[in-house]
Amino acid sequence: EAGVAQSPRYKIIEKRQSVAFWCNPISGHATLYWYQQILGQGPKLLIQFQNNGVVDDSQLPKDRFSAERLKGVDSTLKIQPAKLEDSAVYLCASSPGPSYEQYFGPGTRLTVT
Amino acid sequence: QKEVEQDPGPLSVPEGAIVSLNCTYSNSAFQYFMWYRQYSRKGPELLMYTYSSGNKEDGRFTAQVDKSSKYISLFIRDSQPSDSATYLCAMNQFYFGTGTSLTVIP
């Protein structure tokens, strides 16, 4: 069974630029999550999708971050404009339903200079 | 006060040692307790998942939950160099500790 795929793996941008990350969850997984993991910290949930609907986006900085999950499969997370403090690893995870067993992708490491 | 506290380490042990990793939490409503292993430049991988208080064993790994003390532990027996990673505790799916970095020296 293929795992959660993410791209790109690494991205370096300048502040005020925009960036997008892509996630392909495990086939058949209805629930998809985006997390932000700052160096030395645990993952912080940004947004949770159930199929193509948003379940929780209370910690998503909506003035600069947006996410979508079209057709309930792939998802993209966008930052526009980026700030220095957005430097982090962005993790995508999926699960068959809203359960506690999440499967994480390898993450996208973003550096904002 | 953070909802989940975890000593970041680093922790360094010789191969074969018993490792004890711990987290404390403040929210008594937490019912589900997870331990993840995260290798460098990889995503977290679920190791153990426990509901409410008690012990759960899986091979060399044992998870303990003491809800009265708001304290959870992960024990690793006969530690191996391949166990070298960061271990994250998590409560109710979304409340993560900061992770403890473990190195097992051959």
PDB file of C-alpha atoms in Angstrom:
ATOM      1  CA  GLU A   1       0.000   0.000   0.000  1.00  0.00           C
ATOM      2  CA  ALA A   2       1.452   3.350  -1.039  1.00  0.00           C
ATOM      3  CA  GLY A   3       1.849   5.896   1.732  1.00  0.00           C
ATOM      4  CA  VAL A   4       0.966   9.569   1.860  1.00  0.00           C
ATOM      5  CA  ALA A   5       2.800  11.456  -0.867  1.00  0.00           C
ATOM      6  CA  GLN A   6       3.879  15.075  -0.582  1.00  0.00           C
ATOM      7  CA  SER A   7       5.662  17.454  -2.907  1.00  0.00           C
ATOM      8  CA  PRO A   8       7.893  19.271  -3.071  1.00  0.00           C
ATOM      9  CA  ARG A   9      10.130  17.870  -0.342  1.00  0.00           C
ATOM     10  CA  TYR A  10      12.049  21.097   0.065  1.00  0.00           C
ATOM     11  CA  LYS A  11      11.289  24.697  -0.817  1.00  0.00           C
ATOM     12  CA  ILE A  12      13.204  27.923  -0.241  1.00  0.00           C
ATOM     13  CA  ILE A  13      11.446  31.232  -0.879  1.00  0.00           C
ATOM     14  CA  GLU A  14      11.851  34.851   0.096  1.00  0.00           C
ATOM     15  CA  LYS A  15       9.457  36.541   2.482  1.00  0.00           C
ATOM     16  CA  ARG A  16       6.338  37.965   0.863  1.00  0.00           C
ATOM     17  CA  GLN A  17       6.474  35.335  -1.885  1.00  0.00           C
ATOM     18  CA  SER A  18       3.799  32.678  -2.254  1.00  0.00           C
ATOM     19  CA  VAL A  19       4.196  28.898  -2.087  1.00  0.00           C
ATOM     20  CA  ALA A  20       1.987  25.843  -2.509  1.00  0.00           C
ATOM     21  CA  PHE A  21       2.307  22.320  -1.189  1.00  0.00           C
ATOM     22  CA  TRP A  22       0.603  19.230  -2.548  1.00  0.00           C
ATOM     23  CA  CYS A  23      -0.579  16.088  -0.770  1.00  0.00           C
ATOM     24  CA  ASN A  24      -1.928  12.802  -2.095  1.00  0.00           C
ATOM     25  CA  PRO A  25      -3.388  10.713   0.752  1.00  0.00           C
ATOM     26  CA  ILE A  26      -3.567   6.950   1.014  1.00  0.00           C
ATOM     27  CA  SER A  27      -6.184   5.607  -1.389  1.00  0.00           C
ATOM     28  CA  GLY A  28      -9.606   5.451   0.215  1.00  0.00           C
ATOM     29  CA  HIS A  29      -8.757   7.653   3.185  1.00  0.00           C
ATOM     30  CA  ALA A  30     -11.579  10.104   3.715  1.00  0.00           C
ATOM     31  CA  THR A  31      -9.894  12.290   6.308  1.00  0.00           C
ATOM     32  CA  LEU A  32      -6.924  14.489   5.513  1.00  0.00           C
ATOM     33  CA  TYR A  33      -4.910  16.734   7.831  1.00  0.00           C
ATOM     34  CA  TRP A  34      -2.294  19.445   7.370  1.00  0.00           C
ATOM     35  CA  TYR A  35       0.124  20.115  10.200  1.00  0.00           C
ATOM     36  CA  GLN A  36       2.886  22.653  10.742  1.00  0.00           C
ATOM     37  CA  GLN A  37       5.954  21.414  12.629  1.00  0.00           C
ATOM     38  CA  ILE A  38       8.413  24.096  13.667  1.00  0.00           C
ATOM     39  CA  LEU A  39      11.908  22.882  14.536  1.00  0.00           C
ATOM     40  CA  GLY A  40      11.996  21.489  18.073  1.00  0.00           C
ATOM     41  CA  GLN A  41       8.215  21.411  18.428  1.00  0.00           C
ATOM     42  CA  GLY A  42       5.459  18.901  17.946  1.00  0.00           C
ATOM     43  CA  PRO A  43       3.118  19.069  14.958  1.00  0.00           C
ATOM     44  CA  LYS A  44       0.357  21.669  15.145  1.00  0.00           C
ATOM     45  CA  LEU A  45      -2.895  20.955  13.321  1.00  0.00           C
ATOM     46  CA  LEU A  46      -3.714  23.574  10.704  1.00  0.00           C
ATOM     47  CA  ILE A  47      -6.754  22.079   9.008  1.00  0.00           C
ATOM     48  CA  GLN A  48      -8.754  18.846   8.869  1.00  0.00           C
ATOM     49  CA  PHE A  49     -10.842  17.736   5.902  1.00  0.00           C
ATOM     50  CA  GLN A  50     -13.490  15.036   5.850  1.00  0.00           C
ATOM     51  CA  ASN A  51     -13.844  14.162   2.153  1.00  0.00           C
ATOM     52  CA  ASN A  52     -13.849  17.634   0.577  1.00  0.00           C
ATOM     53  CA  GLY A  53     -15.409  19.460   3.533  1.00  0.00           C
ATOM     54  CA  VAL A  54     -13.530  21.336   6.265  1.00  0.00           C
ATOM     55  CA  VAL A  55     -13.991  19.873   9.755  1.00  0.00           C
ATOM     56  CA  ASP A  56     -11.599  22.122  11.701  1.00  0.00           C
ATOM     57  CA  ASP A  57      -9.535  25.077  10.543  1.00  0.00           C
ATOM     58  CA  SER A  58      -9.454  26.979  13.819  1.00  0.00           C
ATOM     59  CA  GLN A  59      -5.644  27.175  13.869  1.00  0.00           C
ATOM     60  CA  LEU A  60      -5.182  28.080  10.210  1.00  0.00           C
ATOM     61  CA  PRO A  61      -3.949  31.702   9.816  1.00  0.00           C
ATOM     62  CA  LYS A  62      -6.592  32.517   7.265  1.00  0.00           C
ATOM     63  CA  ASP A  63      -5.150  35.900   6.335  1.00  0.00           C
ATOM     64  CA  ARG A  64      -2.259  34.147   4.600  1.00  0.00           C
ATOM     65  CA  PHE A  65      -2.931  30.396   4.546  1.00  0.00           C
ATOM     66  CA  SER A  66      -5.505  28.601   2.450  1.00  0.00           C
ATOM     67  CA  ALA A  67      -6.179  24.944   1.736  1.00  0.00           C
ATOM     68  CA  GLU A  68      -8.471  22.992  -0.490  1.00  0.00           C
ATOM     69  CA  ARG A  69      -9.283  19.399  -1.160  1.00  0.00           C
ATOM     70  CA  LEU A  70     -11.010  19.103  -4.489  1.00  0.00           C
ATOM     71  CA  LYS A  71     -12.953  15.911  -5.219  1.00  0.00           C
ATOM     72  CA  GLY A  72     -12.085  14.627  -1.727  1.00  0.00           C
ATOM     73  CA  VAL A  73      -8.705  13.226  -2.746  1.00  0.00           C
ATOM     74  CA  ASP A  74      -5.615  15.406  -3.278  1.00  0.00           C
ATOM     75  CA  SER A  75      -5.109  18.569  -1.285  1.00  0.00           C
ATOM     76  CA  THR A  76      -3.083  21.738  -1.622  1.00  0.00           C
ATOM     77  CA  LEU A  77      -1.955  24.135   1.088  1.00  0.00           C
ATOM     78  CA  LYS A  78      -0.958  27.656   0.058  1.00  0.00           C
ATOM     79  CA  ILE A  79       0.813  30.456   1.861  1.00  0.00           C
ATOM     80  CA  GLN A  80       0.558  33.977   0.458  1.00  0.00           C
ATOM     81  CA  PRO A  81       2.479  36.055   1.425  1.00  0.00           C
ATOM     82  CA  ALA A  82       5.032  34.056   3.383  1.00  0.00           C
ATOM     83  CA  LYS A  83       6.658  35.345   6.555  1.00  0.00           C
ATOM     84  CA  LEU A  84       9.937  34.319   8.167  1.00  0.00           C
ATOM     85  CA  GLU A  85       8.044  32.568  10.963  1.00  0.00           C
ATOM     86  CA  ASP A  86       6.410  30.243   8.417  1.00  0.00           C
ATOM     87  CA  SER A  87       9.706  28.352   8.129  1.00  0.00           C
ATOM     88  CA  ALA A  88       8.743  24.837   9.199  1.00  0.00           C
ATOM     89  CA  VAL A  89       7.980  21.357   7.969  1.00  0.00           C
ATOM     90  CA  TYR A  90       4.457  21.016   6.601  1.00  0.00           C
ATOM     91  CA  LEU A  91       3.117  17.543   7.189  1.00  0.00           C
ATOM     92  CA  CYS A  92       0.132  15.960   5.528  1.00  0.00           C
ATOM     93  CA  ALA A  93      -1.599  12.995   7.156  1.00  0.00           C
ATOM     94  CA  SER A  94      -4.604  10.862   6.289  1.00  0.00           C
ATOM     95  CA  SER A  95      -6.840   8.341   7.990  1.00  0.00           C
ATOM     96  CA  PRO A  96      -9.744   6.142   6.864  1.00  0.00           C
ATOM     97  CA  GLY A  97     -12.105   8.272   8.929  1.00  0.00           C
ATOM     98  CA  PRO A  98     -11.845  10.769  11.795  1.00  0.00           C
ATOM     99  CA  SER A  99      -9.867   8.267  13.878  1.00  0.00           C
ATOM    100  CA  TYR A 100      -6.730   8.424  15.926  1.00  0.00           C
ATOM    101  CA  GLU A 101      -4.623   6.362  13.561  1.00  0.00           C
ATOM    102  CA  GLN A 102      -3.137   8.909  11.246  1.00  0.00           C
ATOM    103  CA  TYR A 103      -0.596   8.119   8.574  1.00  0.00           C
ATOM    104  CA  PHE A 104       1.867  10.917   7.929  1.00  0.00           C
ATOM    105  CA  GLY A 105       3.687  11.824   4.758  1.00  0.00           C
ATOM    106  CA  PRO A 106       7.389  12.773   4.704  1.00  0.00           C
ATOM    107  CA  GLY A 107       6.643  16.484   4.886  1.00  0.00           C
ATOM    108  CA  THR A 108       7.706  19.562   2.929  1.00  0.00           C
ATOM    109  CA  ARG A 109      10.511  21.555   4.519  1.00  0.00           C
ATOM    110  CA  LEU A 110       9.929  25.269   3.890  1.00  0.00           C
ATOM    111  CA  THR A 111      12.602  27.873   4.463  1.00  0.00           C
ATOM    112  CA  VAL A 112      11.591  31.526   4.210  1.00  0.00           C
ATOM    113  CA  THR A 113      14.521  33.939   3.872  1.00  0.00           C
TER     114      THR A 113
ATOM    115  CA  GLN B   1       0.895  26.170  31.043  1.00  0.00           C
ATOM    116  CA  LYS B   2       1.206  23.987  27.960  1.00  0.00           C
ATOM    117  CA  GLU B   3      -1.401  21.268  27.624  1.00  0.00           C
ATOM    118  CA  VAL B   4       1.302  18.637  27.003  1.00  0.00           C
ATOM    119  CA  GLU B   5       4.801  18.734  28.462  1.00  0.00           C
ATOM    120  CA  GLN B   6       7.619  16.516  27.252  1.00  0.00           C
ATOM    121  CA  ASP B   7      11.306  16.640  28.129  1.00  0.00           C
ATOM    122  CA  PRO B   8      13.132  17.299  24.831  1.00  0.00           C
ATOM    123  CA  GLY B   9      16.291  15.474  25.947  1.00  0.00           C
ATOM    124  CA  PRO B  10      18.510  14.612  24.204  1.00  0.00           C
ATOM    125  CA  LEU B  11      18.653  11.153  25.715  1.00  0.00           C
ATOM    126  CA  SER B  12      21.604   8.892  24.952  1.00  0.00           C
ATOM    127  CA  VAL B  13      21.716   5.245  26.066  1.00  0.00           C
ATOM    128  CA  PRO B  14      23.858   2.185  25.289  1.00  0.00           C
ATOM    129  CA  GLU B  15      22.436  -0.587  23.154  1.00  0.00           C
ATOM    130  CA  GLY B  16      20.360  -3.031  25.183  1.00  0.00           C
ATOM    131  CA  ALA B  17      19.314  -0.480  27.806  1.00  0.00           C
ATOM    132  CA  ILE B  18      15.736   0.081  28.929  1.00  0.00           C
ATOM    133  CA  VAL B  19      14.519   3.511  27.857  1.00  0.00           C
ATOM    134  CA  SER B  20      11.808   5.459  29.648  1.00  0.00           C
ATOM    135  CA  LEU B  21      10.109   8.368  27.885  1.00  0.00           C
ATOM    136  CA  ASN B  22       7.484  10.474  29.615  1.00  0.00           C
ATOM    137  CA  CYS B  23       4.862  13.147  29.116  1.00  0.00           C
ATOM    138  CA  THR B  24       2.602  15.049  31.445  1.00  0.00           C
ATOM    139  CA  TYR B  25      -0.607  16.798  30.536  1.00  0.00           C
ATOM    140  CA  SER B  26      -3.004  19.239  32.128  1.00  0.00           C
ATOM    141  CA  ASN B  27      -6.368  18.506  30.516  1.00  0.00           C
ATOM    142  CA  SER B  28      -8.211  15.790  32.425  1.00  0.00           C
ATOM    143  CA  ALA B  29     -10.589  15.386  29.467  1.00  0.00           C
ATOM    144  CA  PHE B  30      -7.910  13.655  27.402  1.00  0.00           C
ATOM    145  CA  GLN B  31      -8.896  10.037  26.820  1.00  0.00           C
ATOM    146  CA  TYR B  32      -6.658   8.853  23.985  1.00  0.00           C
ATOM    147  CA  PHE B  33      -2.896   8.684  24.233  1.00  0.00           C
ATOM    148  CA  MET B  34      -0.491   8.033  21.399  1.00  0.00           C
ATOM    149  CA  TRP B  35       3.235   7.637  20.935  1.00  0.00           C
ATOM    150  CA  TYR B  36       4.847   8.419  17.596  1.00  0.00           C
ATOM    151  CA  ARG B  37       8.380   7.783  16.369  1.00  0.00           C
ATOM    152  CA  GLN B  38       9.883  10.315  13.981  1.00  0.00           C
ATOM    153  CA  TYR B  39      13.126   9.640  12.161  1.00  0.00           C
ATOM    154  CA  SER B  40      15.131  12.570  10.853  1.00  0.00           C
ATOM    155  CA  ARG B  41      13.502  14.163   7.798  1.00  0.00           C
ATOM    156  CA  LYS B  42      10.531  11.781   7.951  1.00  0.00           C
ATOM    157  CA  GLY B  43       6.942  12.112   9.096  1.00  0.00           C
ATOM    158  CA  PRO B  44       5.806  10.744  12.475  1.00  0.00           C
ATOM    159  CA  GLU B  45       4.881   7.056  12.598  1.00  0.00           C
ATOM    160  CA  LEU B  46       2.296   5.798  15.097  1.00  0.00           C
ATOM    161  CA  LEU B  47       3.867   3.336  17.552  1.00  0.00           C
ATOM    162  CA  MET B  48       1.329   2.858  20.321  1.00  0.00           C
ATOM    163  CA  TYR B  49      -2.232   3.945  20.963  1.00  0.00           C
ATOM    164  CA  THR B  50      -3.920   3.622  24.359  1.00  0.00           C
ATOM    165  CA  TYR B  51      -7.386   4.495  25.527  1.00  0.00           C
ATOM    166  CA  SER B  52      -7.779   5.671  29.144  1.00  0.00           C
ATOM    167  CA  SER B  53      -5.571   4.297  31.922  1.00  0.00           C
ATOM    168  CA  GLY B  54      -3.535   1.128  31.947  1.00  0.00           C
ATOM    169  CA  ASN B  55      -0.724  -0.605  30.121  1.00  0.00           C
ATOM    170  CA  LYS B  56      -0.333  -1.784  26.560  1.00  0.00           C
ATOM    171  CA  GLU B  57       2.511  -3.900  25.265  1.00  0.00           C
ATOM    172  CA  ASP B  58       3.703  -4.429  21.701  1.00  0.00           C
ATOM    173  CA  GLY B  59       6.953  -6.312  21.321  1.00  0.00           C
ATOM    174  CA  ARG B  60       9.734  -4.307  22.954  1.00  0.00           C
ATOM    175  CA  PHE B  61       7.444  -1.318  23.552  1.00  0.00           C
ATOM    176  CA  THR B  62       5.153  -0.749  26.548  1.00  0.00           C
ATOM    177  CA  ALA B  63       2.886   2.253  26.943  1.00  0.00           C
ATOM    178  CA  GLN B  64       1.548   3.235  30.362  1.00  0.00           C
ATOM    179  CA  VAL B  65      -1.132   5.769  31.189  1.00  0.00           C
ATOM    180  CA  ASP B  66      -1.820   7.078  34.689  1.00  0.00           C
ATOM    181  CA  LYS B  67      -4.791   9.410  34.368  1.00  0.00           C
ATOM    182  CA  SER B  68      -4.840  10.188  38.092  1.00  0.00           C
ATOM    183  CA  SER B  69      -1.377  11.710  37.779  1.00  0.00           C
ATOM    184  CA  LYS B  70      -1.885  12.946  34.211  1.00  0.00           C
ATOM    185  CA  TYR B  71       1.289  11.113  33.248  1.00  0.00           C
ATOM    186  CA  ILE B  72       2.084   8.777  30.376  1.00  0.00           C
ATOM    187  CA  SER B  73       5.183   6.735  29.659  1.00  0.00           C
ATOM    188  CA  LEU B  74       6.735   4.730  26.867  1.00  0.00           C
ATOM    189  CA  PHE B  75       9.242   2.029  27.759  1.00  0.00           C
ATOM    190  CA  ILE B  76      11.581   0.503  25.209  1.00  0.00           C
ATOM    191  CA  ARG B  77      13.249  -2.753  26.222  1.00  0.00           C
ATOM    192  CA  ASP B  78      16.489  -4.036  24.717  1.00  0.00           C
ATOM    193  CA  SER B  79      16.987  -0.757  22.861  1.00  0.00           C
ATOM    194  CA  GLN B  80      18.588  -0.946  19.418  1.00  0.00           C
ATOM    195  CA  PRO B  81      20.488   1.636  17.354  1.00  0.00           C
ATOM    196  CA  SER B  82      17.511   1.595  14.966  1.00  0.00           C
ATOM    197  CA  ASP B  83      15.406   3.036  17.812  1.00  0.00           C
ATOM    198  CA  SER B  84      17.384   6.288  17.521  1.00  0.00           C
ATOM    199  CA  ALA B  85      14.733   8.866  16.651  1.00  0.00           C
ATOM    200  CA  THR B  86      12.528  11.538  18.163  1.00  0.00           C
ATOM    201  CA  TYR B  87       9.576  10.213  20.145  1.00  0.00           C
ATOM    202  CA  LEU B  88       6.422  12.309  20.302  1.00  0.00           C
ATOM    203  CA  CYS B  89       3.534  11.828  22.677  1.00  0.00           C
ATOM    204  CA  ALA B  90       0.088  12.981  21.628  1.00  0.00           C
ATOM    205  CA  MET B  91      -3.232  13.310  23.407  1.00  0.00           C
ATOM    206  CA  ASN B  92      -6.665  13.053  21.800  1.00  0.00           C
ATOM    207  CA  GLN B  93      -5.048  12.982  18.358  1.00  0.00           C
ATOM    208  CA  PHE B  94      -4.051  16.621  18.002  1.00  0.00           C
ATOM    209  CA  TYR B  95      -2.230  17.684  21.167  1.00  0.00           C
ATOM    210  CA  PHE B  96       1.428  16.829  20.658  1.00  0.00           C
ATOM    211  CA  GLY B  97       4.421  17.085  22.952  1.00  0.00           C
ATOM    212  CA  THR B  98       7.604  18.656  21.668  1.00  0.00           C
ATOM    213  CA  GLY B  99       9.330  15.289  21.286  1.00  0.00           C
ATOM    214  CA  THR B 100      12.280  13.589  23.009  1.00  0.00           C
ATOM    215  CA  SER B 101      15.386  12.916  20.940  1.00  0.00           C
ATOM    216  CA  LEU B 102      16.800   9.443  21.639  1.00  0.00           C
ATOM    217  CA  THR B 103      20.158   8.059  20.536  1.00  0.00           C
ATOM    218  CA  VAL B 104      21.028   4.409  21.144  1.00  0.00           C
ATOM    219  CA  ILE B 105      24.779   3.896  21.003  1.00  0.00           C
ATOM    220  CA  PRO B 106      26.022   0.551  19.620  1.00  0.00           C
TER     221      PRO B 106
END
